[in-house]
Amino acid sequence: MKNVKIQLPDGKRAEFPAGASVKTILESSGAKGLDEAVAARFNGKLVDMSHGVTEDGKIEPVAAASRDGLEVLRHSISHVMAQAVQDLFPGVKVAIGPSIEEGFYYDFDFKDTFTTEDLARIEERMAEIVSRDDSFERRELPRAEAIRFFRDRGEIYKVELLEDLPEEVDTVSLYEQGGYVDLCRGPHIPSTGRIRAFKLLNVAGAYWRGDEKNAMLQRIYGTGFATKAELDDYLTAVEEAKKRDHRRLGRELDLFQVNDEVGPGLIIFHPKGALLRTIIEDWERKEHLKRGYDIVQGPQILKGDLWKRSGHFDHYRENMYFTEVDEELYGIKPMNCIAHMLIYKSKIRSYRDLPLRYFELGTVHRHEKTGVLHGLLRARQFTQDDAHILCTPEQLNAEIQAITGFVDDAMRIFRFEYEVELSTRPAKSIGTDEDWEMATTALEDSLKDRGMAYEVNAGDGAFYGPKIDFKLKDALKRKWQCATIQCDFTLPERFDLTYVGADGERHRPVMLHRVILGAIERFMGVLIEHYGGAFPLWLSPVQATVMTVTDRHIPYGEEVLRSLREAGVRAEGDFRNEKLGYKIREGQMQKVPFMLVIGDREVESRTVSPRQRDGENLGALAVPDFIRLVLEKTDRFE
RNA sequence: GCCGAUGUAGCUCAGCCGGUAGAGCAACUGAUUCGUAAUCAGUAGGUCAGGAGUUCGAAUCUCCUCAUCGGCUCCA
């Protein structure tokens, strides 16, 4: 937590971590017996003890002062919600109710279902509790006594939580507000009256303890902020995000469709979507060739025996499609690795040949559960920018570093920030401990050598090896998993891949699986939402629309359009008999970067007048000058 | 797959207690030839997701199936 300097009431300056409360600050400088209701003067402003220091040195209500404060506030609201629910629906059992990134939730076991009308009633009851300003009282109890307490009240979920605590825990804390008691570690706000802005959002099913074998509980989501203004800002931001939804923009910009006649999770790309996709794929091929990859291509279906040998049949069968050809079982590929290994195996390899980098825009099919499908972001057929690198253990570090450099370049070009995670061995996995150790170290060392910050995600690796995940952050700060590097020592073993070393002996290569953008479909979905459909010029399927003012300008308009297309500018013409304002409006809604208005002036001077998407007019330009402008920007990924 | 909600014209949505379908935009036709976010008029468009049932009669009530949306679990 960042330290900030503040001025104390006595005029002295001192440093405290952001989020520290006024009470803590005063107590640390000797004040005693401060009650929450006491007020003090900071920077000339009279504030109560529940205020705290923000990162920029301001004194605000503690909830707004820091992330921690906001979490405490939201967690307290979730207790108030649980109280309201149990008031209104006797017999409902409570499970857990934490604060989360955007608000809070509480899970309930209720034999009926909560409706939208119920949410409104719960909100009303919560407002009553808030207006009573009941204080949150902390109380500690021996664990056994707490178990008895909750068992007597039939709160079986709380009992289970208490029973599963580590053995050494002998005391637990309870919080009570207005007669409602909950098992809770705390902390909480002093009293319910501090709650000023909250809203219940929706109800959803959720498994008890996140396990699909357990009972399905009902989860009520809500959010809360220190002020009404912040809550309103949040709600408008949610509305804005909806306008960027790639499924909505996909239709509005005529990019793609998911059609239930075709089948769930299967995407049809329309001309503009397919063009956007082609632009990305062309970029991929060029970048891979530049970096020493070979472009390869495998078949869509491979015999069942290969999948048994690779381990996919044992570990991935429920996600695969199978078909029978001439009484033989074939698996439709869910991954691209096998063909790449067979290319490697097609001849004897020397250490001088390594590393070998096989790249494929590989289309795969995965039988995803219907409930997880989500537009372009989660489909049943998708195309990965997949590569498999076969190298010696000594080359591993340099190869991994080169890939992280590739990801970094890609993220810069597509204008994303990103975070890095290292995922280690999961419970369901294959391979020896030594191999896992070696592979995990190789990944970790490469990150350290590049000086990259990363977090460890224990137990989240693939079944055949550990991985580095890159989570990109879009314009709305949402995170998406796209690039990943996976270290695999198992498949080279299973397929008996070897190379002849300098010593004349046969050795086992290591294999890296990696994707840069991940799946083209998912990446496009993220791109659409990131840019809100207003793609940079180099990615725009239509870079310029030529618009005529009247019919007599059509011949010159067609001439301009032809010149643009011949020069490689992606252009369209709007020569309809409509008013210019109407055409501009459509061009704006289609988010076309340039609109070229053709009227008498342009015909006469043989120029174009480009209007940018942001409304700015560039004035008259000769056609070759405009072409140069577009092509230069395109080359610079602008 | 699980919990809940939803499915009416290309899109956004009306359609009450069951009496046989409507608007705006888009499309099409005509008029208009116009300079930077919507010109006017007219026309056409629907097995009310699909199937079964209740009823004299179903978009509306019941059941089943499919799909979508919000979550959970899983994941590129």
XYZ file of C-alpha atoms (C1' of nucleotides) in Angstrom:
714
model
C 0.000 0.000 0.000
C 1.295 3.409 -1.009
C 2.349 5.880 1.705
C 0.975 9.428 1.583
C 1.970 12.567 3.474
C -0.784 14.411 5.264
C -1.092 17.409 7.496
C -2.255 16.603 11.045
C -4.636 18.852 13.024
C -1.633 20.181 15.024
C -0.018 21.369 11.789
C 2.704 18.694 11.677
C 3.092 16.517 8.600
C 3.340 12.743 8.788
C 3.251 9.762 6.457
C 0.566 7.056 6.536
C -0.457 4.229 4.213
C -3.325 5.155 1.889
C -6.578 3.914 3.376
C -5.543 4.498 6.991
C -8.483 5.862 8.969
C -8.495 9.193 10.747
C -8.965 7.316 14.007
C -5.823 5.220 13.421
C -3.850 8.308 12.507
C -4.829 10.241 15.606
C -4.329 7.268 17.897
C -0.851 6.695 16.545
C 0.007 10.250 17.473
C -1.125 9.748 21.055
C -4.874 10.462 21.104
C -6.881 8.136 23.330
C -10.472 6.991 23.700
C -11.607 8.277 20.321
C -15.165 7.345 19.470
C -16.370 6.972 15.905
C -18.635 9.939 16.446
C -15.805 12.294 17.429
C -14.801 14.745 14.757
C -11.430 16.282 13.930
C -10.209 18.958 11.601
C -8.027 17.888 8.684
C -6.934 20.364 6.045
C -9.550 22.696 7.464
C -12.345 20.159 6.947
C -14.283 18.683 9.873
C -14.485 14.896 9.493
C -15.494 11.974 11.711
C -13.299 9.063 12.787
C -14.551 6.741 10.077
C -12.898 8.876 7.388
C -9.576 7.848 5.914
C -6.747 8.961 3.653
C -6.997 8.489 -0.101
C -3.991 7.783 -2.300
C -3.796 11.419 -3.295
C -3.819 12.647 0.303
C -7.475 13.671 0.592
C -9.610 12.818 3.612
C -12.754 10.996 2.499
C -15.295 8.574 4.020
C -13.315 5.392 4.592
C -15.193 3.476 1.932
C -14.054 5.886 -0.736
C -10.609 6.364 0.762
C -9.297 3.008 -0.352
C -10.058 -0.284 -1.981
C -10.028 -1.837 1.517
C -12.569 0.677 2.759
C -14.862 -0.074 -0.163
C -14.575 -3.795 0.506
C -15.509 -3.302 4.152
C -18.493 -1.202 3.145
C -19.726 -3.719 0.579
C -19.240 -6.628 2.900
C -21.284 -4.775 5.510
C -24.039 -4.171 2.937
C -24.119 -7.891 2.220
C -24.807 -8.520 5.932
C -27.624 -5.995 5.828
C -29.010 -7.755 2.746
C -28.871 -11.136 4.515
C -30.713 -9.606 7.459
C -33.384 -8.190 5.156
C -33.772 -11.522 3.346
C -34.187 -13.473 6.576
C -36.691 -10.891 7.834
C -38.798 -11.205 4.718
C -38.345 -14.910 4.005
C -38.223 -16.865 7.255
C -36.519 -20.224 6.835
C -33.998 -19.074 4.261
C -30.531 -20.335 5.157
C -27.483 -18.176 4.583
C -24.234 -19.442 3.078
C -21.513 -16.899 2.305
C -21.583 -13.221 1.392
C -18.285 -11.628 0.404
C -17.432 -8.385 -1.335
C -16.234 -8.824 -4.897
C -14.561 -6.662 -7.538
C -17.686 -4.761 -8.535
C -19.866 -5.150 -5.458
C -20.939 -8.047 -3.274
C -23.181 -11.074 -3.186
C -24.779 -13.370 -0.662
C -25.725 -17.004 -1.310
C -29.028 -18.254 0.080
C -30.695 -21.631 0.324
C -34.354 -20.911 -0.423
C -36.972 -23.407 -1.589
C -38.691 -20.872 -3.876
C -36.907 -18.469 -6.177
C -36.235 -14.806 -5.691
C -37.940 -12.644 -8.302
C -37.186 -9.120 -9.440
C -40.102 -7.927 -7.297
C -38.521 -9.690 -4.315
C -35.303 -7.760 -4.929
C -37.221 -4.496 -4.740
C -38.798 -5.585 -1.447
C -35.421 -6.615 -0.066
C -33.978 -3.242 -1.046
C -36.815 -1.495 0.802
C -36.206 -3.531 3.930
C -32.484 -2.815 3.666
C -33.227 0.909 3.525
C -35.206 0.545 6.764
C -32.268 -1.205 8.445
C -29.950 1.533 7.220
C -32.232 4.253 8.590
C -32.235 2.571 12.033
C -28.443 3.059 12.095
C -27.830 -0.144 14.100
C -24.214 -0.587 15.119
C -22.129 -3.600 14.024
C -21.028 -5.350 17.226
C -18.139 -7.795 17.225
C -18.190 -10.729 19.608
C -15.803 -13.674 19.979
C -16.892 -17.193 20.783
C -15.163 -20.521 21.249
C -15.558 -22.484 18.033
C -17.604 -25.275 19.643
C -20.019 -22.735 21.041
C -20.382 -21.032 17.676
C -21.156 -24.375 16.047
C -23.861 -24.980 18.643
C -25.230 -21.475 18.119
C -25.625 -21.874 14.344
C -26.807 -25.474 14.566
C -29.623 -24.394 16.911
C -30.693 -21.878 14.272
C -30.543 -24.445 11.479
C -27.748 -22.591 9.677
C -26.173 -25.759 8.288
C -23.855 -23.922 5.910
C -22.314 -21.858 8.684
C -21.892 -25.054 10.715
C -20.086 -26.680 7.791
C -17.778 -23.678 7.416
C -16.985 -23.754 11.137
C -16.344 -27.490 11.143
C -13.968 -27.199 8.201
C -11.803 -24.502 9.769
C -8.211 -25.569 10.460
C -7.859 -27.420 13.742
C -5.802 -24.763 15.508
C -8.656 -22.223 15.238
C -10.400 -22.299 18.620
C -12.070 -18.887 18.625
C -14.216 -17.304 15.940
C -15.828 -13.898 15.627
C -19.489 -13.075 15.123
C -20.930 -9.768 14.058
C -24.356 -8.556 15.031
C -26.364 -5.659 13.729
C -29.952 -5.017 14.788
C -30.359 -8.563 16.122
C -28.986 -10.283 13.030
C -25.929 -12.420 13.812
C -23.466 -13.675 11.213
C -20.248 -15.627 11.332
C -17.640 -13.230 10.047
C -13.999 -12.354 10.296
C -14.810 -8.642 9.868
C -14.038 -5.822 9.844
C -17.251 -3.890 9.340
C -18.320 -0.276 9.222
C -19.369 1.140 12.632
C -23.106 1.170 11.906
C -25.655 0.568 9.185
C -26.339 4.303 8.902
C -23.020 4.689 7.090
C -24.484 2.953 4.067
C -25.465 5.650 1.604
C -25.609 4.073 -1.844
C -26.417 0.495 -2.783
C -28.406 -1.454 -5.359
C -29.357 -5.089 -5.793
C -28.612 -6.182 -9.337
C -29.688 -9.730 -10.096
C -30.237 -13.277 -8.905
C -28.286 -16.250 -10.218
C -27.687 -19.851 -9.308
C -24.372 -20.774 -7.727
C -23.073 -24.078 -6.389
C -22.353 -24.289 -2.658
C -18.595 -23.848 -2.365
C -18.294 -23.590 -6.146
C -18.536 -27.340 -6.670
C -20.983 -28.611 -9.277
C -21.619 -31.738 -7.177
C -23.025 -29.589 -4.378
C -26.453 -28.022 -3.953
C -27.363 -25.071 -6.141
C -27.941 -21.984 -4.044
C -29.423 -18.661 -5.059
C -26.985 -15.814 -5.235
C -28.149 -12.217 -5.031
C -25.671 -9.778 -6.520
C -25.558 -6.143 -5.532
C -23.188 -3.263 -5.403
C -22.505 -0.364 -3.091
C -20.459 2.809 -3.043
C -19.539 5.522 -0.578
C -21.702 8.047 -2.398
C -24.798 8.088 -4.564
C -22.808 9.797 -7.333
C -20.313 6.920 -7.522
C -23.149 4.395 -7.671
C -24.771 6.320 -10.528
C -21.442 6.496 -12.350
C -21.080 2.761 -11.995
C -24.583 2.094 -13.316
C -24.028 4.349 -16.353
C -20.682 2.638 -16.998
C -22.506 -0.710 -17.061
C -24.967 0.711 -19.600
C -22.081 2.005 -21.727
C -20.401 -1.413 -21.602
C -23.616 -2.964 -22.944
C -23.412 -0.723 -25.999
C -19.951 -2.135 -26.668
C -21.105 -5.746 -26.402
C -19.485 -7.524 -29.344
C -22.667 -9.474 -30.068
C -24.597 -6.248 -30.466
C -21.854 -4.527 -32.481
C -21.394 -7.696 -34.516
C -24.937 -7.252 -35.789
C -24.911 -3.461 -36.042
C -21.640 -3.415 -37.983
C -22.675 -6.504 -39.967
C -19.616 -8.521 -38.923
C -20.973 -11.977 -38.041
C -23.941 -14.024 -36.857
C -24.518 -16.955 -34.571
C -27.593 -18.633 -35.914
C -29.501 -21.330 -34.057
C -30.378 -23.087 -37.317
C -26.650 -23.712 -37.738
C -26.046 -24.802 -34.171
C -24.911 -23.263 -30.902
C -21.362 -21.966 -30.706
C -20.845 -21.885 -34.473
C -20.101 -18.568 -36.106
C -20.828 -17.282 -39.600
C -18.590 -14.397 -40.623
C -20.205 -11.823 -42.907
C -18.090 -9.947 -45.475
C -16.860 -7.232 -43.110
C -16.189 -9.659 -40.254
C -14.362 -12.031 -42.560
C -12.307 -9.111 -43.863
C -11.373 -8.010 -40.340
C -10.398 -11.569 -39.639
C -8.306 -11.757 -42.789
C -6.460 -8.574 -41.821
C -5.550 -10.124 -38.471
C -4.561 -13.419 -40.077
C -2.366 -11.678 -42.658
C -0.657 -9.850 -39.817
C -0.114 -13.184 -38.064
C 1.509 -14.879 -41.050
C 3.824 -11.975 -41.694
C 4.893 -11.689 -38.064
C 5.538 -15.406 -37.736
C 7.644 -15.636 -40.881
C 9.602 -12.623 -39.636
C 10.370 -14.468 -36.396
C 11.609 -17.712 -37.926
C 8.440 -19.787 -37.773
C 7.438 -22.242 -40.518
C 3.800 -22.164 -41.615
C 2.274 -25.646 -41.677
C -1.185 -27.145 -41.963
C -2.699 -30.333 -40.537
C -5.979 -32.163 -41.252
C -9.261 -31.547 -39.423
C -9.789 -35.193 -38.433
C -7.184 -37.696 -37.291
C -7.506 -41.390 -36.433
C -8.619 -42.275 -32.930
C -5.393 -44.140 -32.115
C -3.406 -40.912 -32.299
C -5.676 -39.321 -29.688
C -5.261 -42.349 -27.456
C -1.509 -42.075 -27.777
C -1.494 -38.340 -27.058
C -3.556 -38.730 -23.900
C -6.408 -36.625 -25.224
C -8.686 -39.653 -25.354
C -8.171 -40.216 -21.630
C -8.104 -36.605 -20.529
C -10.127 -34.632 -23.042
C -12.629 -37.045 -24.562
C -15.747 -35.329 -23.168
C -14.728 -32.187 -25.052
C -14.070 -33.915 -28.384
C -16.202 -34.746 -31.414
C -15.734 -38.123 -33.041
C -16.806 -39.559 -36.326
C -16.487 -42.915 -38.028
C -14.973 -43.312 -41.480
C -14.772 -46.749 -43.141
C -15.479 -48.401 -39.781
C -12.563 -46.587 -38.203
C -12.828 -44.064 -35.358
C -11.615 -40.549 -36.121
C -11.332 -37.641 -33.721
C -12.007 -34.079 -34.902
C -9.006 -32.145 -33.618
C -9.499 -30.061 -30.464
C -5.817 -29.042 -30.636
C -3.213 -28.766 -33.357
C -0.180 -30.406 -31.773
C -0.366 -33.879 -33.238
C 0.103 -33.005 -36.886
C 2.994 -30.759 -35.901
C 4.684 -33.635 -34.109
C 4.204 -35.865 -37.113
C 5.972 -33.242 -39.244
C 8.835 -33.337 -36.783
C 8.900 -37.124 -36.928
C 8.908 -37.255 -40.722
C 12.687 -37.416 -40.713
C 15.688 -37.775 -38.425
C 16.395 -34.459 -36.721
C 19.807 -33.127 -35.713
C 20.479 -30.693 -32.891
C 21.535 -28.356 -35.736
C 17.912 -28.303 -36.977
C 16.590 -27.019 -33.647
C 14.685 -25.054 -32.689
C 11.872 -25.905 -35.104
C 8.879 -23.602 -34.922
C 5.690 -24.828 -36.595
C 2.903 -22.271 -36.924
C -0.673 -22.951 -37.960
C -3.846 -20.917 -37.970
C -5.408 -24.098 -36.679
C -9.162 -24.505 -36.625
C -10.271 -26.707 -33.744
C -13.584 -28.030 -32.439
C -14.335 -28.395 -28.759
C -17.611 -29.672 -27.401
C -18.153 -26.904 -24.855
C -21.132 -27.118 -22.504
C -24.044 -25.143 -23.939
C -24.228 -22.906 -20.874
C -20.731 -21.487 -21.413
C -21.116 -20.413 -25.051
C -20.880 -16.667 -25.469
C -20.751 -15.062 -28.924
C -17.242 -14.900 -30.295
C -15.710 -15.198 -26.846
C -16.621 -18.833 -26.335
C -17.452 -20.892 -29.420
C -17.388 -24.570 -30.330
C -15.322 -24.033 -33.446
C -12.481 -21.559 -33.361
C -9.087 -20.923 -34.901
C -5.979 -20.596 -32.797
C -2.815 -18.802 -33.858
C -1.061 -21.901 -32.655
C 2.598 -22.858 -32.783
C 4.675 -25.691 -31.421
C 8.336 -25.130 -30.824
C 10.613 -28.131 -30.554
C 13.971 -27.364 -29.007
C 16.737 -28.620 -26.747
C 16.430 -27.977 -23.006
C 19.262 -25.441 -23.367
C 17.301 -23.458 -25.946
C 14.164 -23.328 -23.833
C 14.935 -20.101 -22.024
C 15.737 -18.099 -25.155
C 12.631 -19.453 -26.946
C 10.311 -18.547 -24.089
C 11.832 -15.092 -23.904
C 11.354 -14.636 -27.643
C 7.676 -15.569 -27.272
C 7.121 -13.133 -24.413
C 8.730 -10.484 -26.651
C 6.334 -11.449 -29.453
C 3.344 -11.126 -27.108
C 4.618 -7.755 -25.945
C 4.873 -6.491 -29.541
C 1.419 -7.803 -30.372
C -0.166 -6.196 -27.336
C 1.418 -2.872 -28.201
C 0.219 -3.015 -31.796
C -3.343 -3.869 -30.776
C -3.102 -1.345 -27.904
C -3.705 -3.577 -24.912
C -2.144 -3.589 -21.473
C -1.594 -7.015 -19.976
C -0.672 -9.001 -16.877
C 1.289 -12.231 -16.572
C 0.483 -15.370 -14.563
C 2.446 -18.550 -14.063
C 0.174 -21.598 -13.652
C 1.573 -24.672 -11.972
C 0.709 -28.382 -11.787
C -3.004 -29.203 -11.463
C -4.466 -32.154 -9.566
C -5.424 -34.030 -12.757
C -2.142 -34.274 -14.638
C 0.409 -36.581 -16.228
C 4.225 -36.697 -16.041
C 6.918 -37.047 -13.406
C 7.670 -34.592 -10.626
C 11.140 -33.915 -12.059
C 9.732 -32.976 -15.448
C 7.167 -30.639 -13.911
C 9.886 -29.080 -11.800
C 12.178 -28.608 -14.817
C 9.433 -27.112 -16.978
C 8.092 -24.789 -14.285
C 11.588 -23.525 -13.538
C 12.269 -22.915 -17.231
C 9.146 -20.764 -17.551
C 9.786 -18.914 -14.330
C 13.456 -18.241 -15.122
C 12.587 -16.759 -18.514
C 10.156 -14.361 -16.867
C 12.760 -13.389 -14.277
C 15.464 -12.954 -16.931
C 13.201 -10.543 -18.768
C 12.433 -8.748 -15.532
C 8.679 -9.278 -15.956
C 6.269 -8.987 -13.048
C 4.037 -12.052 -12.679
C 1.737 -13.825 -10.278
C 1.720 -17.522 -9.513
C -1.560 -19.312 -10.130
C -1.039 -22.574 -8.260
C -2.645 -25.710 -9.723
C -3.980 -24.008 -12.840
C -1.640 -25.553 -15.432
C -2.631 -27.778 -18.382
C -2.743 -31.521 -17.719
C 0.517 -32.008 -19.636
C 2.548 -29.115 -18.295
C 2.807 -25.707 -16.621
C 2.020 -22.501 -18.492
C 2.454 -18.769 -18.618
C -0.833 -16.934 -19.198
C -1.123 -13.403 -20.468
C -4.274 -11.579 -19.396
C -4.886 -8.569 -21.558
C -6.841 -5.601 -20.224
C -9.312 -3.865 -22.495
C -10.484 -0.254 -22.562
C -12.958 -0.995 -19.759
C -10.219 -2.645 -17.625
C -11.750 -6.069 -18.058
C -9.265 -8.941 -18.260
C -9.174 -11.582 -20.985
C -6.975 -14.636 -21.281
C -5.460 -14.728 -24.744
C -1.779 -15.547 -25.110
C -0.394 -18.593 -23.330
C 2.897 -20.501 -23.352
C 2.786 -24.116 -22.230
C 5.802 -26.245 -21.585
C 5.318 -29.893 -22.548
C 7.706 -32.792 -22.005
C 4.999 -35.486 -22.154
C 3.973 -35.436 -25.798
C 7.575 -35.664 -27.129
C 7.863 -38.731 -24.888
C 4.577 -40.307 -25.989
C 5.395 -39.759 -29.652
C 9.017 -40.693 -29.160
C 10.395 -37.497 -30.697
C 14.200 -37.425 -30.791
C 17.117 -35.526 -32.207
C 20.725 -36.546 -32.679
C 22.990 -34.488 -30.439
C 26.588 -33.363 -30.989
C 27.565 -36.494 -29.099
C 25.920 -38.706 -31.735
C 23.330 -39.935 -29.195
C 19.562 -39.595 -29.444
C 17.986 -36.991 -27.148
C 14.454 -35.918 -26.315
C 13.406 -32.433 -27.438
C 11.131 -30.238 -25.320
C 7.939 -28.891 -26.845
C 6.401 -25.485 -26.259
C 2.742 -24.926 -27.155
C 1.936 -21.273 -27.545
C -0.628 -18.858 -28.902
C -0.186 -15.111 -29.230
C -3.699 -13.789 -29.739
C -5.253 -17.046 -28.516
C -8.271 -17.754 -30.652
C -8.934 -15.403 -33.556
C -12.658 -15.393 -32.748
C -12.190 -14.565 -29.079
C -9.565 -11.969 -29.892
C -11.924 -10.341 -32.376
C -14.657 -10.272 -29.742
C -12.305 -8.576 -27.294
C -11.098 -6.169 -30.014
C -14.647 -5.167 -30.895
C -15.430 -4.345 -27.261
C -12.036 -2.732 -26.685
C -12.543 -0.266 -29.525
C -16.326 -0.133 -29.221
C -16.420 -1.063 -32.918
C -14.363 2.010 -33.943
C -11.308 0.095 -35.131
C -8.059 1.878 -35.873
C -7.567 2.546 -39.559
C -5.259 -0.409 -40.173
C -7.870 -2.858 -38.825
C -11.011 -1.241 -40.235
C -12.706 -3.499 -42.771
C -13.848 -0.356 -44.563
C -11.250 2.399 -44.359
C -13.053 4.977 -46.469
C -16.524 5.498 -47.911
C -16.855 7.676 -51.000
C -20.073 9.734 -50.781
C -21.626 11.744 -53.569
C -23.674 14.868 -52.948
C -25.886 14.399 -56.036
C -26.186 11.974 -58.934
C -24.106 14.132 -61.249
C -21.053 13.445 -59.037
C -21.271 9.690 -59.477
C -18.836 9.345 -62.416
C -16.030 11.102 -60.522
C -17.001 9.208 -57.331
C -16.589 5.926 -59.179
C -13.255 7.038 -60.518
C -12.037 7.880 -56.978
C -13.322 4.568 -55.643
C -11.491 2.683 -58.384
C -8.212 4.524 -57.657
C -8.479 3.789 -53.937
C -9.126 0.104 -54.487
C -6.343 -0.243 -57.015
C -3.943 1.309 -54.506
C -5.019 -1.196 -51.825
C -7.244 1.073 -49.751
C -10.317 -0.771 -48.480
C -13.031 1.509 -49.785
C -16.753 1.519 -50.509
C -19.015 3.880 -52.404
C -22.313 5.361 -51.231
C -23.798 6.713 -54.458
C -27.435 6.412 -53.396
C -29.925 9.177 -54.052
C -29.978 10.305 -50.406
C -29.067 13.574 -48.775
C -25.438 13.942 -47.708
C -26.415 14.260 -44.051
C -28.108 10.872 -44.239
C -25.021 9.218 -45.742
C -22.735 10.843 -43.162
C -24.991 9.618 -40.387
C -24.815 6.053 -41.671
C -21.056 6.308 -42.115
C -20.735 7.502 -38.508
C -22.863 4.659 -37.222
C -20.772 2.199 -39.212
C -17.707 3.858 -37.614
C -15.865 4.245 -40.920
C -12.540 6.104 -40.335
C -12.799 8.343 -43.434
C -15.766 9.641 -45.392
C -14.889 11.209 -48.720
C -17.476 13.752 -49.787
C -17.654 14.289 -53.539
C -19.470 17.430 -54.726
C -18.965 20.119 -57.335
C -15.822 21.472 -55.651
C -14.087 18.071 -55.632
C -15.076 17.210 -59.195
C -13.756 20.544 -60.403
C -10.444 20.459 -58.530
C -10.089 16.662 -58.853
C -9.658 16.261 -55.080
C -11.417 14.539 -52.181
C -12.509 16.106 -48.875
C -11.941 13.517 -46.136
C -14.100 13.770 -43.039
C -12.641 11.830 -40.125
C -14.686 9.643 -37.797
C -14.151 12.210 -35.016
C -15.904 14.839 -37.137
C -12.761 16.689 -38.196
C -12.550 17.792 -41.826
C -9.146 17.460 -43.493
C -9.969 19.842 -46.358
C -9.308 19.200 -50.035
C -6.650 16.556 -50.778
C -5.477 15.193 -54.113
C -6.443 11.520 -54.399
C -2.809 10.246 -54.427
C -2.130 12.254 -51.252
C -5.095 10.706 -49.490
C -3.991 7.232 -50.604
C -0.499 7.860 -49.253
C -1.963 9.049 -45.947
C -4.039 5.884 -45.533
C -1.291 3.474 -46.567
C 1.277 5.085 -44.278
C -1.044 4.943 -41.281
C -1.887 1.334 -42.110
C 1.808 0.412 -42.177
C 2.315 2.036 -38.797
C -0.655 0.093 -37.308
C -2.486 3.359 -36.650
C -24.369 -29.626 -17.707
C -26.784 -26.772 -13.354
C -30.085 -22.329 -11.394
C -33.153 -18.373 -13.151
C -35.225 -15.330 -16.998
C -36.465 -14.668 -22.066
C -38.038 -16.011 -27.339
C -43.796 -11.579 -31.564
C -41.549 -8.442 -38.914
C -34.307 -7.729 -40.704
C -33.631 -4.525 -35.771
C -35.892 -2.276 -31.116
C -40.315 -3.291 -28.882
C -46.293 -2.913 -27.954
C -50.131 -6.642 -27.800
C -54.902 -6.276 -20.767
C -58.863 -11.309 -17.907
C -57.964 -16.518 -24.214
C -61.781 -13.850 -29.516
C -57.308 -14.866 -34.665
C -51.171 -9.249 -34.948
C -49.345 -3.608 -34.368
C -45.588 0.840 -34.064
C -40.816 3.123 -35.088
C -36.401 2.212 -37.786
C -34.594 -0.782 -41.933
C -36.272 -2.823 -47.013
C -38.894 -1.819 -51.661
C -41.480 1.876 -55.196
C -42.183 6.911 -56.568
C -41.190 12.077 -56.036
C -36.912 15.011 -54.809
C -30.748 16.200 -56.917
C -29.866 18.314 -51.966
C -22.451 20.034 -48.983
C -20.918 17.068 -43.384
C -25.411 12.693 -37.931
C -32.238 11.143 -40.296
C -36.364 14.746 -47.342
C -41.498 13.418 -48.285
C -45.303 9.926 -49.794
C -46.734 5.064 -50.685
C -45.990 -0.518 -50.693
C -44.684 -5.050 -48.935
C -43.237 -7.926 -44.855
C -45.185 -12.571 -39.381
C -46.608 -21.137 -39.089
C -46.112 -15.162 -32.736
C -38.819 -20.340 -31.634
C -40.619 -25.711 -32.648
C -43.946 -29.688 -31.046
C -47.966 -31.644 -28.188
C -52.185 -30.655 -24.992
C -56.585 -27.842 -22.679
C -60.569 -25.002 -25.191
C -65.951 -23.555 -29.606
C -61.462 -20.546 -30.108
C -54.335 -20.044 -27.972
C -49.120 -15.115 -29.374
C -51.790 -15.333 -24.521
C -53.047 -21.272 -20.248
C -50.222 -26.418 -19.410
C -46.256 -29.838 -20.740
C -41.936 -31.165 -23.728
C -37.900 -29.691 -27.021
C -34.572 -26.017 -29.027
C -32.074 -21.443 -28.697
C -30.634 -16.936 -26.348
C -29.505 -13.860 -21.960
C -27.540 -13.386 -16.601
C -24.780 -16.359 -13.298
C -22.264 -21.162 -11.433
C -18.819 -24.916 -13.031
C -15.352 -25.313 -17.141
C -12.106 -22.650 -20.803
C -8.603 -20.130 -26.166
